[in-house]
Coordinates of C-alpha atoms in Angstrom, one line a residue:
Chain A
M13 CA 60.8 -27.6 -39.5
S14 CA 59.6 -31.2 -39.9
R15 CA 56.3 -31.9 -41.5
A16 CA 55.0 -33.4 -38.3
L17 CA 56.0 -30.3 -36.3
A18 CA 54.5 -28.1 -39.0
A19 CA 51.3 -30.0 -38.8
L20 CA 51.2 -29.6 -35.1
V21 CA 51.7 -25.9 -35.4
G22 CA 48.9 -25.8 -38.0
V23 CA 46.6 -27.6 -35.6
V24 CA 47.3 -25.1 -33.0
V25 CA 46.7 -22.0 -35.1
L26 CA 43.9 -23.0 -37.4
L27 CA 40.8 -21.9 -35.6
P28 CA 37.6 -23.3 -37.1
V29 CA 34.8 -20.9 -36.5
P30 CA 31.1 -21.4 -36.1
A31 CA 30.0 -21.5 -39.7
R32 CA 27.6 -18.6 -39.4
A33 CA 29.8 -16.4 -37.4
D34 CA 30.7 -14.0 -40.1
T35 CA 27.9 -14.7 -42.5
P36 CA 27.3 -11.6 -44.5
E37 CA 24.1 -9.8 -43.5
A38 CA 23.1 -9.5 -47.1
C39 CA 22.4 -13.2 -47.4
T40 CA 18.8 -14.1 -47.6
G41 CA 19.6 -17.5 -46.3
I42 CA 22.3 -20.0 -45.9
V43 CA 22.7 -23.3 -47.7
D44 CA 24.2 -25.4 -45.0
T45 CA 23.2 -28.9 -45.9
V46 CA 22.3 -31.0 -49.0
P47 CA 19.9 -31.8 -50.4
F48 CA 18.6 -28.2 -50.2
V49 CA 15.7 -26.5 -51.9
I50 CA 15.8 -22.7 -52.5
D51 CA 12.2 -21.6 -52.7
A52 CA 12.5 -17.9 -52.2
P53 CA 14.2 -15.2 -54.3
G54 CA 17.3 -13.4 -53.0
L55 CA 21.0 -14.0 -52.2
W56 CA 21.6 -17.5 -50.9
C57 CA 25.1 -18.3 -49.5
V58 CA 27.0 -21.4 -48.9
D59 CA 29.1 -21.4 -45.8
R60 CA 30.8 -24.8 -45.7
P61 CA 31.7 -27.7 -47.9
L62 CA 28.7 -29.7 -48.9
H63 CA 28.6 -33.3 -50.0
L64 CA 25.6 -35.1 -51.3
D65 CA 25.0 -38.8 -50.6
T66 CA 23.7 -39.8 -54.1
A67 CA 21.9 -42.8 -52.5
V68 CA 19.6 -40.3 -50.8
A69 CA 18.9 -37.7 -53.4
D70 CA 19.7 -36.9 -57.0
L71 CA 20.0 -33.1 -56.7
A72 CA 22.2 -31.3 -54.2
I73 CA 20.9 -27.8 -54.5
E74 CA 17.6 -27.1 -56.3
I75 CA 16.8 -23.6 -57.3
R76 CA 13.0 -23.6 -57.5
A77 CA 12.2 -19.8 -57.1
S78 CA 12.9 -17.1 -59.6
N79 CA 15.6 -14.5 -59.2
V80 CA 17.8 -16.5 -56.9
T81 CA 21.5 -15.8 -56.6
L82 CA 23.5 -18.7 -55.2
D83 CA 27.0 -17.6 -54.1
C84 CA 29.2 -20.4 -52.8
D85 CA 32.2 -18.2 -52.1
G86 CA 34.5 -21.0 -53.2
F87 CA 33.1 -23.8 -51.1
V88 CA 32.8 -27.2 -52.6
V89 CA 29.5 -28.7 -53.6
G90 CA 30.3 -32.3 -54.2
T91 CA 29.3 -35.9 -53.6
V92 CA 30.2 -38.2 -50.7
A93 CA 33.4 -40.1 -51.6
G94 CA 32.7 -43.4 -53.2
T95 CA 29.1 -42.7 -54.2
P96 CA 28.2 -43.0 -57.9
R97 CA 28.2 -39.9 -60.0
T98 CA 24.5 -40.1 -60.8
A99 CA 23.2 -36.8 -59.4
T100 CA 23.1 -33.2 -60.3
G101 CA 25.0 -30.6 -58.3
I102 CA 23.1 -27.4 -58.7
G103 CA 20.0 -27.3 -60.7
G104 CA 16.5 -26.1 -61.2
S105 CA 14.1 -24.1 -63.3
G106 CA 13.8 -20.9 -61.5
V107 CA 14.0 -18.0 -64.0
G108 CA 16.9 -15.5 -63.6
A109 CA 19.1 -17.6 -61.4
V110 CA 22.7 -16.6 -60.8
V111 CA 25.2 -19.3 -59.8
R112 CA 28.7 -18.0 -58.9
D113 CA 31.9 -19.0 -57.2
C114 CA 30.9 -22.6 -56.6
H115 CA 33.4 -25.5 -56.7
V116 CA 31.2 -28.3 -58.1
R117 CA 32.5 -31.7 -58.5
Q118 CA 31.8 -35.4 -59.0
F119 CA 28.2 -35.3 -60.2
D120 CA 26.7 -36.6 -63.3
V121 CA 26.0 -32.9 -64.3
G122 CA 27.6 -30.2 -62.3
I123 CA 25.3 -27.2 -62.9
A124 CA 22.0 -27.6 -64.8
L125 CA 19.5 -24.8 -65.3
D126 CA 16.6 -25.2 -67.6
N127 CA 13.8 -22.8 -68.3
D128 CA 13.0 -21.3 -71.7
A129 CA 12.6 -17.9 -70.1
G130 CA 16.2 -18.2 -69.0
R131 CA 18.1 -15.1 -67.9
Y132 CA 20.6 -17.2 -66.2
I133 CA 24.1 -16.2 -65.2
V134 CA 26.7 -18.9 -64.4
E135 CA 30.0 -17.3 -63.6
H136 CA 33.3 -17.8 -61.8
N137 CA 32.7 -21.4 -60.9
T138 CA 35.2 -24.3 -60.9
V139 CA 33.4 -27.4 -62.2
R140 CA 35.3 -30.6 -62.2
A141 CA 35.1 -34.3 -62.6
N142 CA 31.4 -34.4 -63.5
R143 CA 30.5 -37.4 -65.6
S144 CA 28.2 -36.2 -68.4
A145 CA 28.4 -32.4 -68.4
G146 CA 30.0 -29.7 -66.4
I147 CA 27.5 -26.9 -67.0
S148 CA 24.2 -27.2 -68.9
V149 CA 22.2 -24.0 -69.5
A150 CA 18.9 -24.0 -71.4
G151 CA 17.2 -20.7 -71.7
D152 CA 17.4 -17.5 -73.7
S153 CA 19.2 -14.3 -72.6
S154 CA 21.6 -16.2 -70.5
L155 CA 25.4 -15.8 -69.8
V156 CA 28.0 -18.4 -69.0
R157 CA 31.3 -16.8 -68.3
D158 CA 34.6 -17.1 -66.6
N159 CA 34.1 -20.6 -65.4
H160 CA 36.9 -23.3 -65.2
V161 CA 35.6 -26.6 -66.3
L162 CA 37.6 -29.8 -66.3
L163 CA 36.2 -33.0 -67.7
P164 CA 37.3 -36.3 -66.2
A165 CA 38.9 -39.1 -68.1
S166 CA 36.0 -41.5 -68.3
P167 CA 34.4 -44.0 -70.7
W168 CA 31.3 -41.8 -71.1
P169 CA 30.9 -39.1 -73.7
S170 CA 30.9 -35.8 -71.9
T171 CA 30.5 -32.1 -72.5
G172 CA 32.2 -29.2 -70.7
I173 CA 29.6 -26.5 -71.3
A174 CA 26.3 -27.2 -73.1
T175 CA 23.8 -24.5 -73.9
S176 CA 20.5 -24.4 -75.6
G177 CA 19.0 -21.1 -76.7
T178 CA 20.5 -17.7 -77.0
V179 CA 23.3 -17.8 -74.5
D180 CA 26.6 -15.9 -74.4
V181 CA 29.5 -18.2 -73.6
R182 CA 32.5 -16.1 -72.8
D183 CA 35.9 -16.3 -71.3
N184 CA 35.6 -19.8 -69.9
V185 CA 38.5 -22.2 -69.6
V186 CA 37.6 -25.8 -70.5
E187 CA 40.1 -28.6 -70.2
L188 CA 39.6 -32.0 -71.8
P189 CA 41.4 -35.1 -70.7
I190 CA 43.5 -37.2 -73.1
G191 CA 45.2 -40.5 -72.5
D192 CA 45.0 -44.0 -73.8
Y193 CA 41.4 -45.2 -74.0
D194 CA 41.1 -48.8 -72.8
G195 CA 37.4 -49.2 -72.2
P196 CA 34.8 -51.3 -74.0
G197 CA 33.5 -50.2 -77.4
P198 CA 34.6 -47.2 -79.3
A199 CA 36.3 -44.3 -77.5
P200 CA 33.7 -41.7 -76.5
T201 CA 33.5 -38.2 -77.9
Q202 CA 34.4 -35.4 -75.5
R203 CA 33.2 -31.9 -76.3
A204 CA 34.4 -28.7 -74.6
L205 CA 31.4 -26.6 -75.8
R206 CA 28.1 -27.8 -77.2
I207 CA 26.1 -24.9 -78.5
D208 CA 22.6 -25.4 -79.9
G209 CA 19.8 -23.1 -81.0
N210 CA 21.8 -20.0 -80.3
R211 CA 20.5 -17.1 -82.4
G212 CA 22.6 -14.1 -81.8
G213 CA 24.7 -15.1 -78.8
A214 CA 28.5 -14.8 -78.6
I215 CA 30.9 -17.8 -78.2
R216 CA 33.9 -15.7 -77.5
G217 CA 37.2 -15.6 -75.7
N218 CA 37.1 -19.2 -74.4
R219 CA 40.3 -21.1 -73.9
I220 CA 39.9 -24.8 -74.7
F221 CA 42.7 -27.2 -74.1
S222 CA 43.5 -30.9 -73.9
R223 CA 45.9 -32.0 -71.3
G224 CA 48.0 -35.1 -70.8
T225 CA 49.5 -37.2 -73.6
G226 CA 48.2 -39.8 -75.9
H227 CA 44.8 -40.0 -77.6
Y228 CA 41.8 -40.6 -75.4
A229 CA 38.9 -40.1 -77.7
T230 CA 37.5 -37.8 -80.3
L231 CA 37.9 -34.3 -78.9
V232 CA 35.8 -31.4 -80.2
G233 CA 36.5 -27.9 -79.1
A234 CA 33.1 -26.5 -79.9
L235 CA 30.1 -28.1 -81.7
V236 CA 27.7 -25.4 -82.8
T237 CA 24.4 -26.4 -84.3
D238 CA 21.3 -24.6 -85.5
S239 CA 22.7 -21.3 -84.5
P240 CA 22.7 -19.1 -87.6
G241 CA 23.2 -15.8 -85.8
A242 CA 25.8 -16.9 -83.3
T243 CA 29.3 -15.5 -83.3
V244 CA 32.2 -17.8 -82.7
R245 CA 35.3 -15.7 -82.3
E246 CA 38.5 -15.0 -80.4
N247 CA 38.6 -18.5 -78.8
V248 CA 41.9 -20.3 -78.3
V249 CA 41.5 -24.0 -79.1
T250 CA 44.4 -26.4 -78.8
G251 CA 45.0 -30.2 -79.1
M252 CA 41.6 -31.2 -80.4
S253 CA 40.5 -33.7 -83.0
V254 CA 38.2 -31.0 -84.4
G255 CA 38.6 -27.4 -83.2
I256 CA 35.2 -25.9 -84.2
Q257 CA 32.5 -27.9 -85.8
C258 CA 29.3 -26.5 -87.2
N259 CA 26.3 -28.0 -89.0
S260 CA 25.8 -25.0 -91.3
V261 CA 28.1 -22.6 -93.2
Q262 CA 25.7 -19.9 -91.9
I263 CA 27.8 -20.1 -88.7
A264 CA 30.9 -18.0 -89.0
A265 CA 34.1 -18.6 -87.1
A266 CA 36.4 -15.6 -87.0
A267 CA 39.6 -14.5 -85.2
N268 CA 40.0 -17.8 -83.4
V269 CA 43.4 -19.3 -82.7
G270 CA 43.9 -23.0 -83.3
V271 CA 47.0 -24.8 -82.5
R272 CA 47.8 -28.5 -82.9
N273 CA 44.3 -29.6 -83.8
V274 CA 43.9 -32.5 -86.3
A275 CA 41.3 -30.3 -88.1
F276 CA 40.4 -26.8 -87.0
L277 CA 37.1 -26.0 -88.8
A278 CA 34.5 -28.4 -90.0
G279 CA 31.3 -27.2 -91.6
C280 CA 31.7 -23.6 -90.4
R281 CA 32.3 -20.5 -92.6
D282 CA 35.9 -19.5 -92.2
A283 CA 35.9 -15.8 -91.7
G284 CA 39.6 -15.6 -90.9
N285 CA 41.3 -17.5 -88.1
V286 CA 44.9 -18.2 -87.1
V287 CA 45.6 -21.9 -87.5
V288 CA 49.0 -23.5 -86.7
P289 CA 49.5 -27.2 -87.1
Chain B
M27 CA 43.7 -16.6 -93.9
S28 CA 43.2 -13.0 -92.8
G29 CA 44.6 -13.2 -89.3
L30 CA 43.6 -12.3 -85.9
R31 CA 41.5 -9.3 -86.8
A32 CA 39.3 -9.4 -83.8
M33 CA 42.2 -8.6 -81.6
P34 CA 43.4 -5.3 -83.1
V35 CA 46.0 -3.4 -81.1
L36 CA 43.7 -0.7 -79.9
A37 CA 41.1 -3.1 -78.6
M38 CA 43.9 -5.1 -77.0
L39 CA 45.4 -2.1 -75.3
A40 CA 41.9 -1.2 -74.1
A41 CA 41.5 -4.6 -72.6
M42 CA 44.9 -4.3 -71.1
A43 CA 44.0 -1.1 -69.4
A44 CA 40.8 -2.6 -68.1
S45 CA 42.6 -5.5 -66.6
A46 CA 45.3 -3.4 -64.9
L47 CA 45.0 -3.7 -61.2
P48 CA 44.8 -0.6 -59.0
A49 CA 47.9 0.5 -57.1
P50 CA 48.1 -1.0 -53.7
A51 CA 47.1 1.1 -50.7
S52 CA 49.9 2.0 -48.3
G53 CA 49.9 0.4 -44.9
A54 CA 49.8 -3.2 -43.7
V55 CA 47.4 -4.6 -46.2
D56 CA 49.4 -5.5 -49.2
A57 CA 47.5 -7.6 -51.7
G58 CA 45.7 -7.3 -54.9
T59 CA 42.0 -8.0 -54.7
D60 CA 40.8 -8.9 -58.1
G61 CA 40.3 -12.6 -57.9
G62 CA 36.6 -12.9 -57.2
P63 CA 34.1 -12.4 -54.4
T64 CA 35.4 -12.2 -50.9
S65 CA 32.3 -11.4 -48.8
G66 CA 31.4 -14.9 -47.7
T67 CA 32.3 -17.1 -44.7
C68 CA 35.5 -18.8 -43.8
T69 CA 35.9 -22.3 -42.6
G70 CA 38.6 -21.0 -40.2
Y71 CA 41.4 -18.5 -39.8
I72 CA 45.1 -18.7 -39.9
D73 CA 46.4 -16.6 -37.1
A74 CA 50.1 -17.6 -36.9
L75 CA 52.8 -19.0 -39.1
P76 CA 53.8 -21.6 -40.1
A77 CA 50.5 -23.3 -40.7
V78 CA 49.3 -26.4 -42.5
I79 CA 45.8 -26.7 -43.8
D80 CA 44.7 -30.3 -44.2
A81 CA 40.9 -29.9 -44.5
E82 CA 38.5 -28.9 -47.2
G83 CA 37.1 -25.4 -47.1
V84 CA 37.9 -21.7 -47.4
W85 CA 40.6 -20.7 -45.0
C86 CA 41.2 -17.0 -44.4
L87 CA 43.5 -14.5 -42.9
R88 CA 42.2 -11.7 -40.7
G89 CA 45.5 -9.8 -40.4
D90 CA 49.0 -9.6 -41.8
L91 CA 51.2 -12.5 -40.6
Q92 CA 55.0 -12.6 -40.4
T93 CA 57.5 -15.4 -40.0
A94 CA 61.3 -15.5 -39.5
L95 CA 61.6 -19.0 -40.9
A96 CA 64.8 -19.7 -42.8
S97 CA 63.4 -22.8 -44.6
G98 CA 60.1 -24.5 -45.1
S99 CA 56.8 -23.0 -46.0
A100 CA 54.8 -20.3 -44.2
I101 CA 51.5 -21.9 -45.2
E102 CA 51.1 -25.3 -46.7
L103 CA 47.9 -26.3 -48.4
G104 CA 47.1 -30.0 -47.8
G105 CA 48.6 -33.0 -49.4
P106 CA 47.4 -36.3 -50.8
R107 CA 44.6 -37.8 -48.7
A108 CA 44.9 -41.1 -47.1
D109 CA 43.0 -42.7 -49.9
G110 CA 45.6 -41.4 -52.3
N111 CA 43.2 -39.2 -54.3
G112 CA 44.7 -36.0 -53.0
W113 CA 41.5 -34.1 -53.4
T114 CA 41.0 -31.7 -50.6
G115 CA 39.4 -28.7 -52.3
V116 CA 41.3 -26.2 -50.3
T117 CA 41.0 -22.5 -50.9
L118 CA 43.3 -20.0 -49.2
D119 CA 41.7 -16.6 -49.3
C120 CA 43.8 -14.0 -47.6
R121 CA 41.1 -11.4 -47.8
G122 CA 43.8 -8.9 -48.8
F123 CA 46.1 -9.5 -45.9
A124 CA 49.8 -10.3 -46.4
I125 CA 52.1 -13.2 -45.5
V126 CA 55.6 -11.8 -44.9
G127 CA 58.8 -13.7 -44.7
K128 CA 61.6 -12.2 -42.6
G129 CA 64.2 -14.9 -43.3
G130 CA 66.2 -12.7 -45.6
P131 CA 67.8 -13.3 -49.0
A132 CA 69.6 -16.5 -47.9
S133 CA 66.4 -18.2 -46.8
T134 CA 65.0 -21.1 -48.8
T135 CA 61.4 -20.4 -47.7
V136 CA 58.1 -20.7 -49.6
G137 CA 55.3 -18.3 -48.8
V138 CA 52.4 -20.6 -49.8
R139 CA 53.1 -24.1 -50.9
V140 CA 50.2 -26.0 -52.6
R141 CA 50.4 -29.7 -52.1
S142 CA 46.8 -30.7 -52.9
D143 CA 44.7 -31.0 -56.0
E144 CA 42.1 -28.4 -56.8
A145 CA 43.6 -25.7 -54.6
Q146 CA 43.0 -22.0 -54.9
V147 CA 45.1 -19.2 -53.6
R148 CA 43.5 -15.8 -53.9
H149 CA 43.7 -12.3 -52.5
C150 CA 47.0 -12.8 -50.8
G151 CA 50.0 -10.5 -50.4
V152 CA 53.1 -12.6 -50.3
R153 CA 56.5 -11.0 -49.8
G154 CA 60.0 -11.8 -48.6
F155 CA 60.3 -15.5 -49.5
R156 CA 62.6 -17.3 -51.8
T157 CA 59.5 -18.4 -53.7
G158 CA 56.2 -16.6 -53.2
I159 CA 53.7 -19.3 -54.2
R160 CA 54.7 -22.8 -55.2
A161 CA 52.3 -25.4 -56.7
F162 CA 54.7 -27.7 -58.5
D163 CA 54.4 -31.1 -57.0
A164 CA 53.5 -34.0 -59.3
F165 CA 50.1 -34.6 -57.8
V166 CA 49.0 -31.0 -57.8
L167 CA 46.6 -30.6 -60.6
S168 CA 45.1 -27.4 -61.9
P169 CA 45.9 -25.0 -59.1
R170 CA 44.3 -21.7 -59.4
I171 CA 46.4 -18.7 -58.4
E172 CA 44.3 -15.5 -58.7
G173 CA 44.3 -11.9 -57.6
N174 CA 47.4 -12.0 -55.5
R175 CA 50.1 -9.4 -55.0
L176 CA 53.7 -10.7 -54.7
S177 CA 56.5 -8.4 -54.0
G178 CA 60.1 -8.6 -53.0
N179 CA 60.4 -12.4 -53.3
W180 CA 64.0 -13.4 -53.7
Q181 CA 64.1 -15.9 -56.5
R182 CA 60.6 -16.7 -57.9
G183 CA 57.2 -15.2 -57.6
I184 CA 54.9 -18.0 -58.7
D185 CA 56.2 -21.5 -59.5
V186 CA 53.6 -23.9 -60.9
G187 CA 53.3 -27.0 -63.1
E188 CA 52.0 -27.1 -66.7
D189 CA 48.3 -26.9 -66.1
A190 CA 47.8 -24.0 -63.7
L191 CA 45.6 -21.0 -63.9
V192 CA 47.6 -17.9 -63.0
R193 CA 45.5 -14.9 -63.4
R194 CA 45.3 -11.3 -62.4
N195 CA 48.3 -11.3 -60.1
R196 CA 50.8 -8.6 -59.6
I197 CA 54.4 -9.7 -59.2
L198 CA 56.7 -6.9 -58.3
A199 CA 60.4 -6.6 -57.6
T200 CA 61.5 -10.2 -57.7
G201 CA 65.2 -10.9 -57.1
G202 CA 68.0 -10.6 -54.6
S203 CA 68.6 -14.2 -53.4
T204 CA 72.1 -14.8 -52.2
I205 CA 71.9 -18.6 -52.5
A206 CA 74.3 -20.1 -55.0
E207 CA 72.2 -22.6 -57.0
S208 CA 73.9 -25.7 -58.4
T209 CA 71.8 -26.2 -61.5
V210 CA 71.6 -23.6 -64.3
V211 CA 67.8 -24.0 -64.7
D212 CA 67.2 -22.9 -61.1
K213 CA 69.6 -20.0 -61.2
A214 CA 67.5 -17.5 -63.1
V215 CA 65.2 -15.2 -61.2
V216 CA 61.7 -15.7 -62.5
A217 CA 58.4 -14.0 -61.8
I218 CA 56.2 -16.8 -63.1
R219 CA 57.5 -20.3 -63.9
G220 CA 55.1 -22.9 -65.3
G221 CA 52.3 -23.3 -67.8
G222 CA 48.7 -23.7 -68.4
L223 CA 46.9 -20.4 -68.7
I224 CA 48.8 -17.3 -67.6
E225 CA 46.7 -14.2 -68.3
D226 CA 46.2 -10.6 -67.1
N227 CA 49.1 -10.6 -64.8
D228 CA 51.3 -7.5 -64.1
I229 CA 55.0 -8.2 -63.8
D230 CA 57.2 -5.3 -62.9
G231 CA 60.8 -5.7 -62.0
V232 CA 62.8 -8.9 -62.2
T233 CA 66.5 -8.7 -61.5
G234 CA 69.2 -11.4 -61.7
T235 CA 71.5 -12.0 -58.8
T236 CA 75.2 -12.2 -58.3
A237 CA 74.9 -15.2 -56.0
S238 CA 76.9 -17.5 -58.3
P239 CA 78.1 -17.8 -61.9
Q240 CA 75.3 -17.9 -64.3
S241 CA 72.8 -16.7 -61.8
G242 CA 72.4 -13.3 -63.4
S243 CA 69.5 -14.2 -65.7
A244 CA 66.1 -12.5 -65.1
W245 CA 62.9 -13.8 -66.8
G246 CA 59.4 -12.5 -66.5
I247 CA 57.7 -15.8 -67.5
Q248 CA 59.4 -19.1 -68.0
L249 CA 56.8 -21.0 -70.1
A250 CA 56.6 -24.7 -70.0
A251 CA 53.5 -24.9 -72.3
G252 CA 50.2 -23.2 -72.6
T253 CA 48.6 -19.9 -73.2
V254 CA 49.9 -16.5 -72.2
L255 CA 47.4 -13.7 -72.8
R256 CA 47.3 -10.0 -72.0
N257 CA 50.1 -9.8 -69.4
R258 CA 52.1 -6.7 -68.8
I259 CA 55.8 -7.3 -68.3
R260 CA 58.4 -4.6 -67.8
N261 CA 61.7 -3.9 -66.2
I262 CA 63.5 -7.2 -66.6
A263 CA 67.2 -6.7 -65.8
A264 CA 70.0 -9.2 -66.0
V265 CA 73.3 -8.8 -64.2
Q266 CA 76.7 -10.2 -65.0
D267 CA 76.5 -12.5 -68.0
G268 CA 72.8 -13.4 -67.6
S269 CA 70.0 -13.0 -70.0
A270 CA 67.0 -10.7 -69.6
R271 CA 63.8 -12.1 -71.2
A272 CA 60.3 -11.1 -70.6
I273 CA 59.0 -14.5 -71.8
W274 CA 61.4 -17.4 -72.2
V275 CA 60.3 -20.6 -73.9
P276 CA 62.8 -23.4 -73.4
T277 CA 62.9 -26.6 -75.4
P278 CA 60.1 -28.9 -74.3
A279 CA 60.6 -32.4 -73.0
P280 CA 61.0 -35.2 -75.5
L281 CA 57.6 -36.4 -76.9
S282 CA 55.9 -33.4 -75.4
T283 CA 52.6 -32.4 -76.9
A284 CA 53.1 -28.8 -75.8
T285 CA 51.3 -26.0 -77.6
Y286 CA 52.0 -22.3 -77.1
V287 CA 49.9 -19.2 -77.6
I288 CA 51.4 -15.9 -76.7
A289 CA 49.1 -13.0 -77.6
G290 CA 48.0 -9.6 -76.5
N291 CA 50.9 -9.0 -74.1
V292 CA 52.5 -5.7 -73.6
I293 CA 56.3 -6.0 -72.9
G294 CA 58.7 -3.2 -72.3
G295 CA 62.0 -2.2 -70.7
G296 CA 64.4 -5.2 -70.8
G297 CA 66.6 -7.4 -73.0
A298 CA 64.5 -9.7 -75.1
G299 CA 60.7 -9.7 -75.4
V300 CA 59.9 -13.3 -76.3
A301 CA 62.8 -15.7 -76.6
C302 CA 62.7 -19.3 -77.7
Q303 CA 65.4 -21.9 -77.2
I304 CA 64.4 -23.4 -80.5
P305 CA 62.0 -22.4 -83.3
H306 CA 59.0 -24.2 -81.7
E307 CA 56.3 -26.0 -83.5
H308 CA 52.7 -25.6 -82.4
F309 CA 53.5 -22.0 -81.6
V310 CA 51.5 -18.8 -82.0
L311 CA 53.1 -15.4 -81.2
R312 CA 50.7 -12.8 -82.3
G313 CA 49.3 -9.4 -81.5
N314 CA 51.9 -8.4 -78.8
V315 CA 53.3 -5.0 -78.2
F316 CA 57.0 -4.6 -77.6
A317 CA 58.7 -1.4 -76.5
H318 CA 62.2 -0.3 -75.5
L319 CA 63.8 -3.8 -75.8
V320 CA 67.1 -4.8 -77.2
R321 CA 65.3 -7.5 -79.3
A322 CA 61.6 -8.1 -79.4
I323 CA 61.5 -11.6 -80.8
N324 CA 64.4 -14.0 -80.5
T325 CA 64.3 -17.4 -82.4
C326 CA 60.5 -17.8 -82.0
P327 CA 58.3 -18.0 -85.1
D328 CA 56.7 -14.6 -85.6
G329 CA 52.9 -15.1 -86.0
G330 CA 52.3 -11.6 -87.2
E331 CA 50.5 -8.4 -86.0
N332 CA 53.2 -7.9 -83.4
I333 CA 54.1 -4.2 -82.9
V334 CA 57.7 -3.3 -82.1
L335 CA 58.3 0.2 -80.8
P336 CA 61.9 1.5 -80.5

């Protein structure tokens, strides 16, 4: 079948439905436009692709209430094509927020949650092409897990997942770009994980890769600072300038696998890792 | 260097058991359902095949679909946009329903062909195609293939590039094509071909064909580059003079920066467990369990803590 005919068949059989037609009854409300403010607790659902015009607002979905769960069910929360990446995709300071299954792309920061009381869960999201950071979580007793974060090739320094406070960072996939840097000034540093002030959390089971060829910038798999009780273990880190970097030997790295990193550990206590050049 | 002590065999096996998918229910619905939430809304539904999706959103099935196509794709997800960016953000969520090819073993069909960047295929049953799910075109970046159940596809289950996420799929009974391929590399029957991150999949049954000379090889995973974690692979069977390999790692392209991590897999019932064309650099093979194989590790560097059972 020719592509044209196939496309015609597709047009015939794909039946767009009213967006709310099969909205789950359990949803407290629907996020159907951006910018949008969630100001009541409960389960909030996205039912269509959402694109923010960054000339109009600098935050697509704001979680203002406590105990909000935002479930995008795979829909995109992005920016209007051609607009600058100056905004934040999903953000706010409501305590106990859960953000799941969102496809967040082309912002300055994809997901940003910030409240010292924390209790955040950020899980199962695809976070891509955000300029400064993919996911930023500041708040104790939080969990960032099973997200897929891809950083763009850009002249700005950027971080895949940044956390502040006691946050478990588990089972995420973070991909950093590499290529030949041709921008002004020195090549920026790209970090997959930036962990700060984590006292007792686990940085565990994450898979951190660089992709492409060449040398784009300084790539750091995980930078862990001021986190004497944190556990960094069972992560797979490949293709970095520095695999895991700590600012104190009180931070132990154990049972991680490092392959083809220029250096695997810097400043951390080596509690037994598998390192292959 | 004390080794990968946080991945002891018992913990690994426990993780393996936890990740095993439940057996499929009998009846029309024929898909795994372990790829994430499914309770939300759909942009639209696919009610007949073939279909082309060229719009952003989450596209769903609401029943099993069949096609007697002998060539082409049952469902095609997008393509490069007019502006050349190729970003359509398409998700195909079959909601547990199946896409069934009726073209037979001589067909050249693809069940789901991904032609756009950032695409996801999840919760689909795919059976009866030459290739179940294909995301291999040059502009397809980081496809995510999760929670699908592929069974009875004739040549390949999942065929992706080097930066895919292939997770929590079941690929069963791959093989049976009667097409005589001209190139050796395409002759083998393979459950998963590609690279990136391949984890927590369940591969059971890959059988070479007698379609042409050198077509008898059967491979569970043909790895271009990347990380292979916690998969279960069993019943890999070659015919004629072919090779049976649970994981096959060929020579990378010149100047490749490929790295390989193969850990925590359980492999049983076939010829070779993990076989390399050359003794690769940048290669970790560690903490796997091999059982009932002719040879557990062939040519690859042994990274230790692998368990080989007779």
